[in-house]
PDB file of C-alpha atoms in Angstrom:
ATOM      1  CA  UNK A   1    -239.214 151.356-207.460  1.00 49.00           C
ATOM      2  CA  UNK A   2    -235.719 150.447-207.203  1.00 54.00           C
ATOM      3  CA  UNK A   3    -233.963 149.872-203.576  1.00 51.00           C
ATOM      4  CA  UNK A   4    -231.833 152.964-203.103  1.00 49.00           C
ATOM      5  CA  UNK A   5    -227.528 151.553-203.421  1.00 48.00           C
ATOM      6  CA  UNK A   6    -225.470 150.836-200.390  1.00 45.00           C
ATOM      7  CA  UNK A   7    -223.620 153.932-200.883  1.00 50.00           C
ATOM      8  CA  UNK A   8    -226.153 156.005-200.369  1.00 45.00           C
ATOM      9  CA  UNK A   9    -226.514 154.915-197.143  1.00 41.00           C
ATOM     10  CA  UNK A  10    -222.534 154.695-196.164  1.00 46.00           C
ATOM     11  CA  UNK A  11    -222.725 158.555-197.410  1.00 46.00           C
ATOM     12  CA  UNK A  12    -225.697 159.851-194.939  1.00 43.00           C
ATOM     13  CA  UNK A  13    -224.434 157.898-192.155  1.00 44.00           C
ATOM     14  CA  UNK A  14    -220.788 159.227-192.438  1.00 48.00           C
ATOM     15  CA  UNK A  15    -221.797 162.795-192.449  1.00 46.00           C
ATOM     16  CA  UNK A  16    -223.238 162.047-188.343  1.00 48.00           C
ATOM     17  CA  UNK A  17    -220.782 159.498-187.571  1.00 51.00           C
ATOM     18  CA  UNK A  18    -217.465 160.683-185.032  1.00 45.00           C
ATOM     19  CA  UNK A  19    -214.176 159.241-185.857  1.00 48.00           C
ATOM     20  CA  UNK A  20    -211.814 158.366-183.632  1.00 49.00           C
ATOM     21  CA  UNK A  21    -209.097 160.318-185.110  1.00 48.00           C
ATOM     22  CA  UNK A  22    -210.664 163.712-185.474  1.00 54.00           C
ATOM     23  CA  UNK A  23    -211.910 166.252-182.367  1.00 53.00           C
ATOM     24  CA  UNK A  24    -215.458 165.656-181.847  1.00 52.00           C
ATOM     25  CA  UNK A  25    -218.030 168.210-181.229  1.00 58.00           C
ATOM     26  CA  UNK A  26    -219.959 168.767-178.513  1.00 55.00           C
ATOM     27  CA  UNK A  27    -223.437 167.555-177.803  1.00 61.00           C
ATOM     28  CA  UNK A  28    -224.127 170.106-175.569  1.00 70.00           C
ATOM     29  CA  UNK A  29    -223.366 173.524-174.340  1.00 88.00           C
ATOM     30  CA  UNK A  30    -219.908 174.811-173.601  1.00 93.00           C
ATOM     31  CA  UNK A  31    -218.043 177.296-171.895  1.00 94.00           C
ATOM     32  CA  UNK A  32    -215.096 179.119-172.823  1.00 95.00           C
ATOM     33  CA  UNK A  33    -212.945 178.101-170.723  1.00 95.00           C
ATOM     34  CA  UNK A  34    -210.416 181.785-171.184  1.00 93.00           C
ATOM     35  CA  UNK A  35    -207.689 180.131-172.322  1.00 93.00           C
ATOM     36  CA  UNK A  36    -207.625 179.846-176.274  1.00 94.00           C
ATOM     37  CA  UNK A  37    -204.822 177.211-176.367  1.00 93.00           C
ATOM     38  CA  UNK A  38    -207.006 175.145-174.081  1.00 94.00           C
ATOM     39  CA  UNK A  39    -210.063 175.719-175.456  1.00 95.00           C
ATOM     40  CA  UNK A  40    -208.227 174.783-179.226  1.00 93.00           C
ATOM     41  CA  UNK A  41    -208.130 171.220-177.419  1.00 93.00           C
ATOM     42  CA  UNK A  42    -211.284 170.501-176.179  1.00 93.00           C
ATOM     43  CA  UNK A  43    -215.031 169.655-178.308  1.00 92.00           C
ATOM     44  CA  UNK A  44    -217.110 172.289-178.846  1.00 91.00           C
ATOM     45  CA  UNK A  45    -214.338 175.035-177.330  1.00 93.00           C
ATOM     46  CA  UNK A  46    -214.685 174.801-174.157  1.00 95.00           C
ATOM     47  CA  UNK A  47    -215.430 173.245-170.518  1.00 96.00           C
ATOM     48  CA  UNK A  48    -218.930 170.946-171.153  1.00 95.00           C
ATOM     49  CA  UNK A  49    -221.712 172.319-169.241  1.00 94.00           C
ATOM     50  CA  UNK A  50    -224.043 169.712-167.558  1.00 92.00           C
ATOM     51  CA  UNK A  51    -221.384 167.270-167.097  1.00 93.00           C
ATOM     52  CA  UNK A  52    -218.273 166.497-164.900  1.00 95.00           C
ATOM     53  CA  UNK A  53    -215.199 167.630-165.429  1.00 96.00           C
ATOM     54  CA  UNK A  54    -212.229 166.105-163.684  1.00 96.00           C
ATOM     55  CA  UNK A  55    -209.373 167.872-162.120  1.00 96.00           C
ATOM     56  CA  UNK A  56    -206.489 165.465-161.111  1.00 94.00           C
ATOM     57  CA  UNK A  57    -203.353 167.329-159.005  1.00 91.00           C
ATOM     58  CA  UNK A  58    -200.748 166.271-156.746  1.00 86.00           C
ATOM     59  CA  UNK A  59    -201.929 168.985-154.623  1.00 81.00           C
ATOM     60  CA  UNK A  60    -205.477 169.610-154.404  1.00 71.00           C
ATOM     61  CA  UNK A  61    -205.023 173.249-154.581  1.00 71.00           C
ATOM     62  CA  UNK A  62    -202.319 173.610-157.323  1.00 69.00           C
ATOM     63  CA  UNK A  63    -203.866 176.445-160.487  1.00 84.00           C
ATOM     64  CA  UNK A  64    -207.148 175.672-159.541  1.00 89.00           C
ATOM     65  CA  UNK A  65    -207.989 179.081-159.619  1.00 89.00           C
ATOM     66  CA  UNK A  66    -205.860 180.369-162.289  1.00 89.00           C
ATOM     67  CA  UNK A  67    -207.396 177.580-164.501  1.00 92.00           C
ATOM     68  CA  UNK A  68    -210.878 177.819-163.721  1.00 94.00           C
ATOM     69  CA  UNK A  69    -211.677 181.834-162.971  1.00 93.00           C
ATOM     70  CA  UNK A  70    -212.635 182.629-165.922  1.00 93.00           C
ATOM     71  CA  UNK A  71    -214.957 180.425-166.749  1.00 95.00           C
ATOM     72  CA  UNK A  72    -216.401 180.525-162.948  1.00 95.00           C
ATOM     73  CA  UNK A  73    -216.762 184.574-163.371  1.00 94.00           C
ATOM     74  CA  UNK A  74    -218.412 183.989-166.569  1.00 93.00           C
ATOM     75  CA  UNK A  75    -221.050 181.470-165.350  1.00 93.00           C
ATOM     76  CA  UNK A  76    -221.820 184.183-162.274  1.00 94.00           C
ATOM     77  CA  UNK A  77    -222.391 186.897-165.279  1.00 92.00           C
ATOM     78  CA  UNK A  78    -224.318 184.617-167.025  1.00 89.00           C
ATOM     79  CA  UNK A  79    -226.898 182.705-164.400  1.00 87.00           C
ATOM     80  CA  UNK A  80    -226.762 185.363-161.398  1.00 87.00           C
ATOM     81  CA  UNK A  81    -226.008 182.613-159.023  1.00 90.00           C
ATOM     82  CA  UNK A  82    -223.020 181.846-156.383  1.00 93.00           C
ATOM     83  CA  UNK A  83    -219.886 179.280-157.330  1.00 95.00           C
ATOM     84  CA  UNK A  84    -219.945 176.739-154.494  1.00 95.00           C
ATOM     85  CA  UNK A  85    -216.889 175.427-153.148  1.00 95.00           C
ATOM     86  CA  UNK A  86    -216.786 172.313-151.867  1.00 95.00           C
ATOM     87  CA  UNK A  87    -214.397 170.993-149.424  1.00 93.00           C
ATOM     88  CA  UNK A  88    -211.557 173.653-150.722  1.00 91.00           C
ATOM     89  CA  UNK A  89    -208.640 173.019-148.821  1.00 88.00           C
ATOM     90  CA  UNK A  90    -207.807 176.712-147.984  1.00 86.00           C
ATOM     91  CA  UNK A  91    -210.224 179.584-147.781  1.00 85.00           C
ATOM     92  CA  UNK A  92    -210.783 181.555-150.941  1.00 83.00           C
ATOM     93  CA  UNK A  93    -209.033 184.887-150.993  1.00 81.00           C
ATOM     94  CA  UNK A  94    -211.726 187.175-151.994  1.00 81.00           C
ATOM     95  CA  UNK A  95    -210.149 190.815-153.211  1.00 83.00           C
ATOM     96  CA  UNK A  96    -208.125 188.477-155.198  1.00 81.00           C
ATOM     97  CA  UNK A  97    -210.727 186.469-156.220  1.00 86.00           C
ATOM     98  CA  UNK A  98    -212.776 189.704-157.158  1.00 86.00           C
ATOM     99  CA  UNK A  99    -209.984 191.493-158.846  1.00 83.00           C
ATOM    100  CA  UNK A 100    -209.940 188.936-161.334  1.00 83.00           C
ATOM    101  CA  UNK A 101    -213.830 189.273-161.966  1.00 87.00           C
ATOM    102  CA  UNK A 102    -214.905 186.954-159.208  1.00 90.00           C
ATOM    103  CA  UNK A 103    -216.879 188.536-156.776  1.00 89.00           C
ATOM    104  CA  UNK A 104    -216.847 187.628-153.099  1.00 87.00           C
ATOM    105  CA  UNK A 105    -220.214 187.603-152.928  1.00 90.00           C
ATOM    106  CA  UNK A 106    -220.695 184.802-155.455  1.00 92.00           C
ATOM    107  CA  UNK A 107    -218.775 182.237-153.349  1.00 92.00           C
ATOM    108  CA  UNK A 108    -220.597 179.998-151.484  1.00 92.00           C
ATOM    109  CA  UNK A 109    -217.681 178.084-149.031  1.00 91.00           C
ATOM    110  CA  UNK A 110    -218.816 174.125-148.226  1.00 92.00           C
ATOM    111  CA  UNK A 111    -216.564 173.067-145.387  1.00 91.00           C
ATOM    112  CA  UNK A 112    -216.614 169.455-144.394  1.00 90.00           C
ATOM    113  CA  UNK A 113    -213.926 166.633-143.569  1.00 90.00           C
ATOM    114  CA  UNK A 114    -217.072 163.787-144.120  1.00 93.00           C
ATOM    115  CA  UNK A 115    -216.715 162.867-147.836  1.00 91.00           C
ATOM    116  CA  UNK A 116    -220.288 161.557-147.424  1.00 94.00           C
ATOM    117  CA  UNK A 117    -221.235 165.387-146.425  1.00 94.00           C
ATOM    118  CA  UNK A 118    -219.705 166.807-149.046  1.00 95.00           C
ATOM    119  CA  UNK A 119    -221.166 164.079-151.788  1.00 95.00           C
ATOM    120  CA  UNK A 120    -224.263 165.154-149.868  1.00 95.00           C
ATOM    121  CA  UNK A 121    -223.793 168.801-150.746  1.00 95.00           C
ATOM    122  CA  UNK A 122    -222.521 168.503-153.942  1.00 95.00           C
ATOM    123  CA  UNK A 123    -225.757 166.892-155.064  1.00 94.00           C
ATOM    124  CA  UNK A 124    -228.108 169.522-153.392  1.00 94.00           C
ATOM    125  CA  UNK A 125    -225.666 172.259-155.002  1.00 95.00           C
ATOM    126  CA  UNK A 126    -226.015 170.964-158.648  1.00 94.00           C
ATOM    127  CA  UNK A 127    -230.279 170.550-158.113  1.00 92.00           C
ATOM    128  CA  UNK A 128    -230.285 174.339-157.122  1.00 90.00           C
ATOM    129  CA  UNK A 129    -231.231 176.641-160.103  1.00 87.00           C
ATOM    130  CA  UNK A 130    -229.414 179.586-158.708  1.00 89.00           C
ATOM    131  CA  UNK A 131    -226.211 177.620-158.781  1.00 94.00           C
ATOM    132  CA  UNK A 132    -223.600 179.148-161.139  1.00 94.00           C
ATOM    133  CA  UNK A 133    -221.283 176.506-160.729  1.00 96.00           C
ATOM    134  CA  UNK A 134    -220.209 173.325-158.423  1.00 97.00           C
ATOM    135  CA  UNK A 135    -216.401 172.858-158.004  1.00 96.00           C
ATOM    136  CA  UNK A 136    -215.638 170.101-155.537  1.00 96.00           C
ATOM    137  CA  UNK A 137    -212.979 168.320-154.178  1.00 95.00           C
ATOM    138  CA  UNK A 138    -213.167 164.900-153.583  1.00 95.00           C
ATOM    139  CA  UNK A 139    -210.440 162.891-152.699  1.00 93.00           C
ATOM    140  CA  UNK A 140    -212.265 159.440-151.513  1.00 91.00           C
ATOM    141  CA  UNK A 141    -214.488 159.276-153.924  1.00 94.00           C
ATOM    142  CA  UNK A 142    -216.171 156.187-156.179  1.00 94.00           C
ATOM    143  CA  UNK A 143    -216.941 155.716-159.355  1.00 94.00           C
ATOM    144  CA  UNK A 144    -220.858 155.225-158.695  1.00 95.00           C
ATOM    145  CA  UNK A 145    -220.788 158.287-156.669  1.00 95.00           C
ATOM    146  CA  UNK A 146    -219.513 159.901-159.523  1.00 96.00           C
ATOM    147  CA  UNK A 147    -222.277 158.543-161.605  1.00 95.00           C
ATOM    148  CA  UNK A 148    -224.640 160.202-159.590  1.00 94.00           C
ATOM    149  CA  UNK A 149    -222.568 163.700-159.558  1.00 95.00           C
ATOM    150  CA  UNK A 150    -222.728 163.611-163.291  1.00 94.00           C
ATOM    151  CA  UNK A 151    -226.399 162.773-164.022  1.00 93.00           C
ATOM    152  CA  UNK A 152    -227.548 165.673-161.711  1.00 93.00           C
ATOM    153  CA  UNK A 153    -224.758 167.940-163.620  1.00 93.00           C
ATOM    154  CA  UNK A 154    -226.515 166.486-166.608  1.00 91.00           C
ATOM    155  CA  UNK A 155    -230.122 167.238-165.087  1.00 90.00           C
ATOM    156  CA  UNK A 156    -230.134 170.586-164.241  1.00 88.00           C
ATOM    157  CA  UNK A 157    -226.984 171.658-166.682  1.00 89.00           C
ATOM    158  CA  UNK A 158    -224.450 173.085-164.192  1.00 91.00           C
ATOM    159  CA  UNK A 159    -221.300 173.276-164.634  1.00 94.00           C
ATOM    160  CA  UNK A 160    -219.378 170.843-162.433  1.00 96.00           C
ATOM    161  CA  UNK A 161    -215.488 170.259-161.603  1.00 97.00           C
ATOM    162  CA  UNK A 162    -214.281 167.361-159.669  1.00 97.00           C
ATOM    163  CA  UNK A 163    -210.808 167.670-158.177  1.00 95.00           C
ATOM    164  CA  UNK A 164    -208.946 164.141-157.392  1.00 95.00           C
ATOM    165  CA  UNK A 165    -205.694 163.124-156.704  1.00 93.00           C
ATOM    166  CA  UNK A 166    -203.089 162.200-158.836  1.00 91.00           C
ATOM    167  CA  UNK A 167    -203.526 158.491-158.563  1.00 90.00           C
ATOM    168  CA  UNK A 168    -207.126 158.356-159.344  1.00 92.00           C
ATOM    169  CA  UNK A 169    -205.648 158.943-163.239  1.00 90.00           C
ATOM    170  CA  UNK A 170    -205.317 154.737-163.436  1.00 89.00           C
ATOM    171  CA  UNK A 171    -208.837 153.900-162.583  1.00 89.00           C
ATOM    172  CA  UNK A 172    -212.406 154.308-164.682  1.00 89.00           C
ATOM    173  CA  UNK A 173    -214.303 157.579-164.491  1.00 92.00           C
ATOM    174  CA  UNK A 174    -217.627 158.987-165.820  1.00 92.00           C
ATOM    175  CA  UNK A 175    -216.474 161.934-166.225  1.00 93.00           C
ATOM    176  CA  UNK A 176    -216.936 163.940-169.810  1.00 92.00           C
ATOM    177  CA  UNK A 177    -213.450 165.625-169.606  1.00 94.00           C
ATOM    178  CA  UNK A 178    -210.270 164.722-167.503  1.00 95.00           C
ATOM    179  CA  UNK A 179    -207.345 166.998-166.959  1.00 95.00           C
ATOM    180  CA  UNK A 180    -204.162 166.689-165.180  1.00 93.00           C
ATOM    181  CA  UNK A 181    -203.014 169.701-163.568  1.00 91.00           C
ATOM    182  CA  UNK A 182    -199.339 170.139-162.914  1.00 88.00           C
ATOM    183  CA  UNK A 183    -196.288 172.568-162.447  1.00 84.00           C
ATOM    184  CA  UNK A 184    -194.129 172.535-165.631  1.00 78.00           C
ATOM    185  CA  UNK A 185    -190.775 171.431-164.044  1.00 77.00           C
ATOM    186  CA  UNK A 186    -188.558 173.145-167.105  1.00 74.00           C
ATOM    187  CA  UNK A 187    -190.147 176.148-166.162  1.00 79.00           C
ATOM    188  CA  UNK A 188    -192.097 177.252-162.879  1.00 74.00           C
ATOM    189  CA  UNK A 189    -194.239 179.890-164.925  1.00 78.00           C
ATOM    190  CA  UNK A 190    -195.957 177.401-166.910  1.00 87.00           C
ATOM    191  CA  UNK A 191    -198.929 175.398-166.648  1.00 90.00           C
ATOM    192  CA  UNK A 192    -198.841 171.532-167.995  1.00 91.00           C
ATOM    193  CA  UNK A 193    -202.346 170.134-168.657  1.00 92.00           C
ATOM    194  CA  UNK A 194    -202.605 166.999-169.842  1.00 93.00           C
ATOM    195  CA  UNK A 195    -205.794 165.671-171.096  1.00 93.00           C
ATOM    196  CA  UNK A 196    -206.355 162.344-170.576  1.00 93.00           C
ATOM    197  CA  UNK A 197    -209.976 161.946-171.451  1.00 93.00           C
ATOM    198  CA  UNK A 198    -212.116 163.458-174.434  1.00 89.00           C
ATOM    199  CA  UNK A 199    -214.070 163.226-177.442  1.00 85.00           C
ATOM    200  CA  UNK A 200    -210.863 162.969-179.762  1.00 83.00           C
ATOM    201  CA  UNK A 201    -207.990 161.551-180.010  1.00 83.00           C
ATOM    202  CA  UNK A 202    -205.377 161.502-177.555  1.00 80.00           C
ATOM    203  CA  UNK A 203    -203.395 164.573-176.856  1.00 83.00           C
ATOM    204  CA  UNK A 204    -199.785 163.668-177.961  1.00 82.00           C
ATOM    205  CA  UNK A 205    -198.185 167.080-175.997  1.00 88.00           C
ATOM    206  CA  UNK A 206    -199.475 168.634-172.992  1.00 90.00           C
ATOM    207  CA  UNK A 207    -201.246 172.317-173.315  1.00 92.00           C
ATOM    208  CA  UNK A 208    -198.949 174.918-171.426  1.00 91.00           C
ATOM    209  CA  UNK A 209    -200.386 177.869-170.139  1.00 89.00           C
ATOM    210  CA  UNK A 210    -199.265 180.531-167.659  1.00 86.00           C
ATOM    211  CA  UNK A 211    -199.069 180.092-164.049  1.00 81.00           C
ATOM    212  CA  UNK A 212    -200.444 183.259-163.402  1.00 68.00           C
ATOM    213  CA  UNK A 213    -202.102 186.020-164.810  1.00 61.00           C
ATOM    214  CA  UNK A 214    -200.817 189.171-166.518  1.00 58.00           C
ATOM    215  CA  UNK A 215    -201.456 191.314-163.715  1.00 59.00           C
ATOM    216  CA  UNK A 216    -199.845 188.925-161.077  1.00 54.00           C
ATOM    217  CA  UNK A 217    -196.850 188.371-163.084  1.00 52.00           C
ATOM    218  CA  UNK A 218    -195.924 192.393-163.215  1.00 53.00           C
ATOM    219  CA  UNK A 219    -197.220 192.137-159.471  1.00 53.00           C
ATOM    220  CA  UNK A 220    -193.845 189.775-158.699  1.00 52.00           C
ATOM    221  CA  UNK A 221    -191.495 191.311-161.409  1.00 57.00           C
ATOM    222  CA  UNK A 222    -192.378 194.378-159.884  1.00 62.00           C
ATOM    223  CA  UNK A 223    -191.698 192.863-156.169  1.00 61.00           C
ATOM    224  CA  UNK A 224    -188.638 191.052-157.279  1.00 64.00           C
ATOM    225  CA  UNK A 225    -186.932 193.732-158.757  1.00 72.00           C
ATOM    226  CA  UNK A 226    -187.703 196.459-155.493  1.00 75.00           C
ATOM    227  CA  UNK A 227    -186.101 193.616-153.328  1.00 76.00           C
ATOM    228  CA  UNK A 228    -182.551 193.654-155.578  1.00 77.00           C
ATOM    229  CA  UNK A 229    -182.603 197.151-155.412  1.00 78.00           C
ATOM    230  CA  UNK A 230    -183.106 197.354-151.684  1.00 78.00           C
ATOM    231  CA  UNK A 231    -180.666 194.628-151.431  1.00 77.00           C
ATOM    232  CA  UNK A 232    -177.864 195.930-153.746  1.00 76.00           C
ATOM    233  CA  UNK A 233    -178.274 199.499-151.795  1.00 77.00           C
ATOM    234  CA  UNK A 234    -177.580 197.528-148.671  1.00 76.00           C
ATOM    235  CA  UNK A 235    -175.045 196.118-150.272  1.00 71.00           C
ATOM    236  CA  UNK A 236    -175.846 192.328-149.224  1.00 61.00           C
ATOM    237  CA  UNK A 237    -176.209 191.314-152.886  1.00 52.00           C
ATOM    238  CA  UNK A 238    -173.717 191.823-155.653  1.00 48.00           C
ATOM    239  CA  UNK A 239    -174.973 194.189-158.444  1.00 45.00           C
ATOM    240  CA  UNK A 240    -176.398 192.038-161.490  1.00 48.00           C
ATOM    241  CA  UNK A 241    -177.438 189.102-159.780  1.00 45.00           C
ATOM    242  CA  UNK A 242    -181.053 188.273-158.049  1.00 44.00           C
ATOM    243  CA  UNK A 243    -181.547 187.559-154.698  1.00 40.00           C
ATOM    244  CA  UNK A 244    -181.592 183.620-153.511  1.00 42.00           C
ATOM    245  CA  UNK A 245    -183.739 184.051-150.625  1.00 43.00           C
ATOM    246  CA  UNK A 246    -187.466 183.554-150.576  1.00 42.00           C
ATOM    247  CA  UNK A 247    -190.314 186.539-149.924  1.00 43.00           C
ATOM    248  CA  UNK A 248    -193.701 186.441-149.921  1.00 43.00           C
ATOM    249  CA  UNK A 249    -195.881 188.776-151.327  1.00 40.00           C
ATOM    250  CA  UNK A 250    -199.286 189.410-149.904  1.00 40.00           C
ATOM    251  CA  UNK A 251    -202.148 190.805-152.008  1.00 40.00           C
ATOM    252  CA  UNK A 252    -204.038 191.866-149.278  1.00 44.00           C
ATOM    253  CA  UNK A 253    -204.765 190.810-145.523  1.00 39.00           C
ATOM    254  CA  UNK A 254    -207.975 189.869-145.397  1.00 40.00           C
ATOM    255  CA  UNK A 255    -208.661 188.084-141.939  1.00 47.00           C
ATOM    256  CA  UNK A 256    -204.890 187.281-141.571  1.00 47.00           C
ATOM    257  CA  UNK A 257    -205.189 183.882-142.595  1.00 47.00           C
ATOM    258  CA  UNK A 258    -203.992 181.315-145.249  1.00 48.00           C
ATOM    259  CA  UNK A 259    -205.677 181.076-148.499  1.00 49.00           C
ATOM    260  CA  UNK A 260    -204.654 179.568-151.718  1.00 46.00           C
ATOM    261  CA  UNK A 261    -203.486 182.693-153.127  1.00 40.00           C
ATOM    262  CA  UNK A 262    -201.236 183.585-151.105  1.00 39.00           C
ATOM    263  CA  UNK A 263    -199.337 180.294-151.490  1.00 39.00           C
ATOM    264  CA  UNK A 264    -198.733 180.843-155.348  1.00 39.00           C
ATOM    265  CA  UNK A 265    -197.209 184.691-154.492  1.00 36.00           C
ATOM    266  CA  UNK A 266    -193.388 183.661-154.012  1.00 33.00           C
ATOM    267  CA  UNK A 267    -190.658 185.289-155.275  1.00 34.00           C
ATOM    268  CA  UNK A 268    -187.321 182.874-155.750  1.00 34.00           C
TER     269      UNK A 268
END
């Protein structure tokens, strides 16, 4: 019997090879991550479940939440457990959070300055069944720390989110999927994320998405346009032209103190 020809071979190999140039797919599960442009971008469609996925800001609490709720709410649907928050650097604001499908219930708030008590926590989060999801920030952290963060992720399939700061961008990284999260300077009601690791090629324009959600945006138009009415009937502001002055508008006020939200609900 004859040997079969080279080509055979080059054919059934290229059908399960990745190139370089070309998206790959997952090798694992995904989650939708709610935002179709993003999800357009990323293997399999979505944020990779059982591995990290790295958040780098030059504020550690910049879209966080309008970037990652729906997937969080979705993983809470889905596995019945909390979202743990790990060293967030302003309390969650709950109604908000639960208008948006995140109930307040389902958080679970870490709070530690130690970043060996919160590498602590983050591991015993990700080994817990009931865990929906792990989203941590991390500012200090090492790449063999990291190493560990992602093979527990990987262990017990959780889905995991790492935020860093900007600067950790130039240095090596486990991690399955970086993003960088920033303010679109052109215009302050877009989103730029720029994806600087994943199973493709690399991304030669940044994804833009909203900076807030449908309901928030009519929230401010709404607010913005009762303050240049109030304004022009006071006559302190010439008819046809907005207000210069800064106000902030609350969503709620739940225990009177900061929270995240609240720092993304100014009107210019």
């Amino acid at each position: 019997m004859g040997l079969p020809f080279l080509d055979s071979f080059s054919a059934a190999a290229g059908r399960g090879v990745w190139h370089a140039d070309e998206l790959g797919l997952a090798d694992a599960q995904v989650a939708a991550t709610g935002h179709a442009a993003l999800d357009a971008e990323l293997p399999g469609g979505g944020w990779p479940v059982g591995a990290m996925t790295e958040l780098l800001q030059s504020t550690p609490e910049a879209h966080v939440w309008r970037l990652l709720l729906p997937a969080l709410a979705q993983a809470v649907q889905a596995r019945g457990g909390p979202v743990v928050l790990i060293g967030a650097p302003y309390e969650p604001c709950g109604p908000s959070l639960a208008a948006q499908g995140l109930p307040v219930e389902a958080l679970m708030w870490v709070r530690s300055e130690a970043q060996a008590a919160r590498l602590w926590a983050c591991e015993q989060a990700l080994r817990c069944a009931d865990v929906a999801a792990v989203l941590a920030w991390l500012p200090q952290v090492r790449v063999g720390e990291l190493r560990r963060l992602q093979l527990a992720a990987a262990q017990h399939e959780v889905l995991l989110f790492v935020c860093r700061p900007e600067s950790a961008a130039h240095g090596a990284s486990p991690a399955r999927l970086r993003l960088q999260v920033e303010s679109c300077e052109a215009d302050s009601s877009q989103i730029e994320l720029r994806i600087l690791k994943r199973r493709g090629p690399p991304l030669a324009a940044p994804v833009m998405l909203p900076a807030r959600n449908e309901r928030m945006a009519a929230l401010l138009a709404a607010a913005r346009l009762r303050r240049k009415l109030r304004l022009q009937q006071q006559g302190t502001a010439p008819v046809g032209e907005a207000a210069t002055s800064a106000t902030v508008v609350r969503i709620d006020a739940w225990k009177g103190v900061p929270n995240a939200l609240d720092r993304i609900a100014v009107v210019a």
